[in-house]
Structure formats: structure tokens, C-alpha cells
Short mmCIF file of C-alpha atoms and ligand atoms in Angstrom, two decimals:
data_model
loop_
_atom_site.label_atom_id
_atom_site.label_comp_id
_atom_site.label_asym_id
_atom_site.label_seq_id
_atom_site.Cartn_x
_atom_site.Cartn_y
_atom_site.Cartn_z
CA UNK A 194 7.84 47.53 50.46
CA UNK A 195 8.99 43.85 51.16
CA UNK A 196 9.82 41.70 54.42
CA UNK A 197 13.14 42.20 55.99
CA UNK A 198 13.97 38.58 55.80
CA UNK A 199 13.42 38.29 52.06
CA UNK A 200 15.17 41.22 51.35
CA UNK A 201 17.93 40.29 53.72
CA UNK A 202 18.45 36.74 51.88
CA UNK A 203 17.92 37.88 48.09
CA UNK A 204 20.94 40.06 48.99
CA UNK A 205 22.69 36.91 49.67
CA UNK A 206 23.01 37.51 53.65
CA UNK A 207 22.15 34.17 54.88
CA UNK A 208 19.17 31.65 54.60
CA UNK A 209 15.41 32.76 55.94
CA UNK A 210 16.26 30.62 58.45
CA UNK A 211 19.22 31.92 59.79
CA UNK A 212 17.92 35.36 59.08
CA UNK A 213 15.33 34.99 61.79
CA UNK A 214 17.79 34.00 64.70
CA UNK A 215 19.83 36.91 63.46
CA UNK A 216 17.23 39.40 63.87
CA UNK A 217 15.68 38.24 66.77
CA UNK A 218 19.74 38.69 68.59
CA UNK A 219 19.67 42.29 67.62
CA UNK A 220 21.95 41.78 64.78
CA UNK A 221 20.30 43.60 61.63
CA UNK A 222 19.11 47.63 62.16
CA UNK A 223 16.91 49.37 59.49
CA UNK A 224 17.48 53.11 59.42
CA UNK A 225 19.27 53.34 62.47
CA UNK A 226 16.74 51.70 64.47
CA UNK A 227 17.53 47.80 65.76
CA UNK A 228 15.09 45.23 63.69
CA UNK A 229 12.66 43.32 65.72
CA UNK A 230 10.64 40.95 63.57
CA UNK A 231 11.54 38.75 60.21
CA UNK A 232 8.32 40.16 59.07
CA UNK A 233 8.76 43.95 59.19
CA UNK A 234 8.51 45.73 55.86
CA UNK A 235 10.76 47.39 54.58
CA UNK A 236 11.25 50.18 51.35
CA UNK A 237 13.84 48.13 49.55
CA UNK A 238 14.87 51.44 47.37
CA UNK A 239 15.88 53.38 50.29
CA UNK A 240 16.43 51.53 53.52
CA UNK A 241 19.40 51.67 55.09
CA UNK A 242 19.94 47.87 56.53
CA UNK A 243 22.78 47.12 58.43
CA UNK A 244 24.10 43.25 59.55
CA UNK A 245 26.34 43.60 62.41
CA UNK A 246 27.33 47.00 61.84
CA UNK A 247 28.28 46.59 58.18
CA UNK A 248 26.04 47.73 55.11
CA UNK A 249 24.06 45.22 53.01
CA UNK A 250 24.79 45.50 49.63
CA UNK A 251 24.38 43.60 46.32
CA UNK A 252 24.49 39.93 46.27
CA UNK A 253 27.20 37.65 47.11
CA UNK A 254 28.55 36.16 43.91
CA UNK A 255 28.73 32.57 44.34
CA UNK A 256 30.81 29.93 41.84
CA UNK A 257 30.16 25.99 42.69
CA UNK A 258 31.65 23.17 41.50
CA UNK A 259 29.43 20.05 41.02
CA UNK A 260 30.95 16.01 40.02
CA UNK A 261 27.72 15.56 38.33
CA UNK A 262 26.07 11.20 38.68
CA UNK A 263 24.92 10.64 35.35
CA UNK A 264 21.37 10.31 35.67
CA UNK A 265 20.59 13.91 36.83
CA UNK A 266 18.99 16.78 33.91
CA UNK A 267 20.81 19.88 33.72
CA UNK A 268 17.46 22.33 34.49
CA UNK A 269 15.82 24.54 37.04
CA UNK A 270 13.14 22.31 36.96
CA UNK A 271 11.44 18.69 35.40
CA UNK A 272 8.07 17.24 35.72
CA UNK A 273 9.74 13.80 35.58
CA UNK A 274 13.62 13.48 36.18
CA UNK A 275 16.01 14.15 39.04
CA UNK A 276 17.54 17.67 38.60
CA UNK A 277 21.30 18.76 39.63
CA UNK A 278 19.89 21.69 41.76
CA UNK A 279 18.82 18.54 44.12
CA UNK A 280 22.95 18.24 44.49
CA UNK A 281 23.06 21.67 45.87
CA UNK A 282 23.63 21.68 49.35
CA UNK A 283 20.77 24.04 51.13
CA UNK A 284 23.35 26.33 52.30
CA UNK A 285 23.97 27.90 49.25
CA UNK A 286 20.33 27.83 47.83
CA UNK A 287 19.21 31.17 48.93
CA UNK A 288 21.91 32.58 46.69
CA UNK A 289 19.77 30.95 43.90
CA UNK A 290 23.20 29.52 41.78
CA UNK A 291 22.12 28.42 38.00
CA UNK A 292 24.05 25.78 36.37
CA UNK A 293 26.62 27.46 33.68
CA UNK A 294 26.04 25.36 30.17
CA UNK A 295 24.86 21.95 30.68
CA UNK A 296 25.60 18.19 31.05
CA UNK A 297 23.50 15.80 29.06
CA UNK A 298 21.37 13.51 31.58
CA UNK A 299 23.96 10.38 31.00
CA UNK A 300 27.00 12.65 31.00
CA UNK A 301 29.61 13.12 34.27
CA UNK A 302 31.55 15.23 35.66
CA UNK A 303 32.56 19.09 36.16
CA UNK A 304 29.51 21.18 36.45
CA UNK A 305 29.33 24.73 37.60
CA UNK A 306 26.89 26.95 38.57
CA UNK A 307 26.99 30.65 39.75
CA UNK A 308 24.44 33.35 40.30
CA UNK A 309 26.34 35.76 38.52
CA UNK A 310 25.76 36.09 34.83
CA UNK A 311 28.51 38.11 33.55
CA UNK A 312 31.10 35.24 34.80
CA UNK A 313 28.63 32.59 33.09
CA UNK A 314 28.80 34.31 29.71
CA UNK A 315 32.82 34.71 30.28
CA UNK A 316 33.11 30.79 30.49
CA UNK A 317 30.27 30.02 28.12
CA UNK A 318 31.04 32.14 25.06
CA UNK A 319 32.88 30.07 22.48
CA UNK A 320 34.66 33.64 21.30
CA UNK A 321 36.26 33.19 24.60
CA UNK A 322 37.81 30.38 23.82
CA UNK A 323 37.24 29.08 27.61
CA UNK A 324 38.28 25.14 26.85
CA UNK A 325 36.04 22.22 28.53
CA UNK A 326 37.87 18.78 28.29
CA UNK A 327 35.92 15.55 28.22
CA UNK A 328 36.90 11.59 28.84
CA UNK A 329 34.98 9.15 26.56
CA UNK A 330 35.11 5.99 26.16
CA UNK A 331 33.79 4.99 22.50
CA UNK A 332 33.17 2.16 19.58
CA UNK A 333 36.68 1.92 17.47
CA UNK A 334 39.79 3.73 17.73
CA UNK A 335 40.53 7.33 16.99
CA UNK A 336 43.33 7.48 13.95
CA UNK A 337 45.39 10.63 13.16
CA UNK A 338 43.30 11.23 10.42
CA UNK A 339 40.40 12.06 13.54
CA UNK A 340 42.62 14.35 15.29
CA UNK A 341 42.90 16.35 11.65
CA UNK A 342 39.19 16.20 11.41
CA UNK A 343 38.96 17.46 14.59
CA UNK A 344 41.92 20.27 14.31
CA UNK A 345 39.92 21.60 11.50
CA UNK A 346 36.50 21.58 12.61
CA UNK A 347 34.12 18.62 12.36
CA UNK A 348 31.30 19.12 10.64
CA UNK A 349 28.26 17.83 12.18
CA UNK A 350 25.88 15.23 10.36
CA UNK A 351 22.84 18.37 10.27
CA UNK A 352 25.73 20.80 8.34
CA UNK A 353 26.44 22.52 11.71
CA UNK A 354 30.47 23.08 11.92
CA UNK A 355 32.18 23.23 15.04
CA UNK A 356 35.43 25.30 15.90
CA UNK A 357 38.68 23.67 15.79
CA UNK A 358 38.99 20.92 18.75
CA UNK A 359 41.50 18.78 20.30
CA UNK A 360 40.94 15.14 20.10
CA UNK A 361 43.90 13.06 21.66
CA UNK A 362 43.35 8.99 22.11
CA UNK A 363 43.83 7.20 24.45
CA UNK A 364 43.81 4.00 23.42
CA UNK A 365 41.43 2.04 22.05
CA UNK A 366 37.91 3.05 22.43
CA UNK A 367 38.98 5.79 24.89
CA UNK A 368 39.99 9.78 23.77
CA UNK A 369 40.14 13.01 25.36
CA UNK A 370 38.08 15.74 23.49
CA UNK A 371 38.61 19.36 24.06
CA UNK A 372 35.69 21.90 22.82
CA UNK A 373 35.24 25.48 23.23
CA UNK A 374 31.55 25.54 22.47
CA UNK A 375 28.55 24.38 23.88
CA UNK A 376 26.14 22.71 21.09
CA UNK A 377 23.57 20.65 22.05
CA UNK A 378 25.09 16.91 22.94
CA UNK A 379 28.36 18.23 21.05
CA UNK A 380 31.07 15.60 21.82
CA UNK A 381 28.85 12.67 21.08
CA UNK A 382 27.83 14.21 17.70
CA UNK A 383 31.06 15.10 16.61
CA UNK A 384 32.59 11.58 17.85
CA UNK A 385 30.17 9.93 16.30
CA UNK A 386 30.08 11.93 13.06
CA UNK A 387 33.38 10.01 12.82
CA UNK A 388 32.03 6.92 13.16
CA UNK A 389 32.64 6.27 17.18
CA UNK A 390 30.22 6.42 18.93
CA UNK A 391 30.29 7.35 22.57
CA UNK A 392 28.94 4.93 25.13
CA UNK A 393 30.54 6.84 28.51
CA UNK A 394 31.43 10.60 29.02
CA UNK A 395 32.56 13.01 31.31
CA UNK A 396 33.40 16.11 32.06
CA UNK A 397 37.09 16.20 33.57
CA UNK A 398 38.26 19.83 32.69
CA UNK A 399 36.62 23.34 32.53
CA UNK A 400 38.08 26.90 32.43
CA UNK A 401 41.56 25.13 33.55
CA UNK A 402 39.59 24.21 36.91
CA UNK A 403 39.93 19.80 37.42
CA UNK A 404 37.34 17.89 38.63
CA UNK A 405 40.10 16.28 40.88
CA UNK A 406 39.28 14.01 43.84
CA UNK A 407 36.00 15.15 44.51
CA UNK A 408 33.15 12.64 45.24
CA UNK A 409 30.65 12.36 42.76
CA UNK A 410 27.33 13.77 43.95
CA UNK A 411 29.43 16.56 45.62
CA UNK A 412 29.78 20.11 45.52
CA UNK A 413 32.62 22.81 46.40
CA UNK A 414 32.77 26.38 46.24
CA UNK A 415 35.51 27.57 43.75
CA UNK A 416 37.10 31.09 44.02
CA UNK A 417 37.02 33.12 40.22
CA UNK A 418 40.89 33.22 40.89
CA UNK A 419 40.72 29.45 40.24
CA UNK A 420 39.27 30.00 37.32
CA UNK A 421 41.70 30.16 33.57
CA UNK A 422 39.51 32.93 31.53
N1 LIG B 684 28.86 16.95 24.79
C1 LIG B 684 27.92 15.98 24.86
O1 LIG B 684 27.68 15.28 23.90
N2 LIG B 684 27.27 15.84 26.02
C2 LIG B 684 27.52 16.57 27.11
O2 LIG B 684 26.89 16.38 28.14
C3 LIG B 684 28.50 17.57 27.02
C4 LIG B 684 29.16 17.74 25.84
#
């Protein structure tokens, strides 16, 4: 048995909060019957709960865009830094999004999160091929003979070989990268395995979706359809 209010916001209804006023105005009915109380238990295997007529199912799937400030860790949780689930606006909490892949703690940009794992692994696995492209700015100047390196798969200074990537400069000390994997601080390793190493990066690009205009600290909900799988 569990509390109508938990059961009602773990299937993504609305917050606790918001649950109670809804109950209280007659709004939610277990078994045919009009719920009273926030508190009332309820068998979550068999209950039939309604909210305004219509039944509750699973969970809303939720996919949020965040323009990471560097300075935040990509985790659930840290005993001493700042976390990006402190960017996520309270209104979407309940539906518990996780971030998909992470951003180092000095890294920008493009971060999502979603509470549905299926569409994580779909942008995260690198057989996908689901392309995430990143601004740096760097020490020296990337030469043709980089963007070969890069075509053909770096490999990294512990042995580890990437998949092909797309490096296009910009100038000097400034490149695009484009990677289709996730390693752990991947772009600065393989820039640097070239000799440049990478004093400023960010996230621009993910799954075809653009960071665009949006405010750094801020967070939008993105549709799937948005989304280049
Ligand atoms: N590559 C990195 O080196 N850092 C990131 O945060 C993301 C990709």
C-alpha cells in the first residue's frame, strides 16, 4: 500500500504540493470513490486512480535542456561541489530527470537530462553515432595534419582509441570538435594528445539539438521530435 500523493507524483502527475490542492478540490477518485486526504493509502498494483476523469498511467517522459555555468559537477549528488540538479527548476523535480552523459565541472554548455532511460541510451551509445559538437579554445593551432588524426581516430595518451571525429579550426587557438562517444574528459584528452591543450570548452551541439540563445544557468523542455537520432 502507499500514500495517494506519492503515488500520484511518482507517476509524474504533478508535485506533492500541487497534489494536495488537487485532492482536497475533488479532483483525483480511487476506485470510483472521490479521494479525500493526500494521506490515504492506496494498493498501487490494483487501484484504479483517476485525475479529472482521465486514468493515471505510467510516468510522464520528460527531456530538458540545460546551458550548463562551468563550475557545476555533473552528479545526483556531492559532499562538496554545486551540482546541475540545483539548475533544475522545482517544477520538473518530481519527475526525478537524470542528466544524460556528463559535462566536466569546468566545461559549458548543452546538457540534457530525462527520466526516461531508453532515450538516454539512444543519445549516449557511441554505436548510435548520436554526434555532440564542442567549442574550445586551446594552446597552438590545429593543422590539417590534426583534422587527419582526428578523421582516423586519435589515440589517447593511456592506448585508449577513439572513433573517427571531426575537428575543424577555427582559427588560432580555437576548433570545433565533433565526438560520438562519451570517455571520460574526451575532447581535452584527445586535443591535448595533439599537443593543444584546452583552456575553455563547451558544449554547443547535441543530437542535432543547439544550445542557441538560451541563458546560461537555464533550462527548457525539449520535445524527442527535436531531437536528430
Ligand atoms: N570532453 C571533455 O573533455 N570534457 C567534457 O566535459 C566533455 C567532453
Amino acid at each position: 500500500m502507499q500514500r495517494l500523493d506519492k503515488l500520484l507524483s511518482e507517476a509524474g502527475v504533478a508535485s506533492r504540493k500541487d497534489l494536495k490542492a488537487m485532492i482536497r478540490a475533488g479532483r483525483v477518485s480511487v476506485d470510483g470513490v472521490t479521494a479525500k486526504s493526500p494521506e490515504q493509502k492506496v494498493d498501487e498494483t490494483a487501484a484504479q486512480v483517476f485525475v479529472d476523469g482521465a486514468p493515471v498511467g505510467k510516468q510522464r517522459a520528460i527531456l530538458l535542456m540545460l546551458h550548463k555555468p562551468a563550475g557545476f559537477v555533473t552528479s545526483t549528488d556531492d559532499p562538496r561541489d554545486r551540482t546541475v540538479m540545483e539548475l533544475i527548476p522545482e517544477q520538473y523535480r518530481y519527475l526525478r530527470p537524470k542528466p544524460v552523459g556528463r559535462l566536466d565541472k569546468d566545461t559549458e554548455g548543452l546538457l540534457l537530462f530525462t527520466n526516461d532511460g531508453q532515450l538516454a541510451h539512444r543519445i549516449l551509445s557511441p554505436k548510435k553515432q548520436v554526434f555532440k559538437c564542442y567549442y574550445a579554445e586551446h594552446e597552438g593551432q590545429a593543422t590539417e595534419d590534426d583534422v587527419a588524426a582526428f578523421q582516423a581516430g586519435i589515440i589517447l595518451k593511456d592506448g585508449d582509441v577513439c572513433l573517427p571525429a571531426v575537428l575543424t579550426p577555427q582559427g588560432q587557438g580555437r576548433s570545433l570538435v565533433e565526438i560520438c562517444e562519451g570517455k571520460y574528459h574526451q575532447v581535452r584528452r584527445m586535443m591535448a594528445s595533439r599537443g593543444m591543450h584546452v583552456n575553455y570548452l563547451k558544449r554547443i551541439s547535441e543530437a542535432g539539438l543547439e544550445l542557441g540563445d538560451l541563458p546560461v544557468g537555464c533550462v527548457r523542455e525539449v520535445e524527442v521530435s527535436e531531437l536528430d537520432l
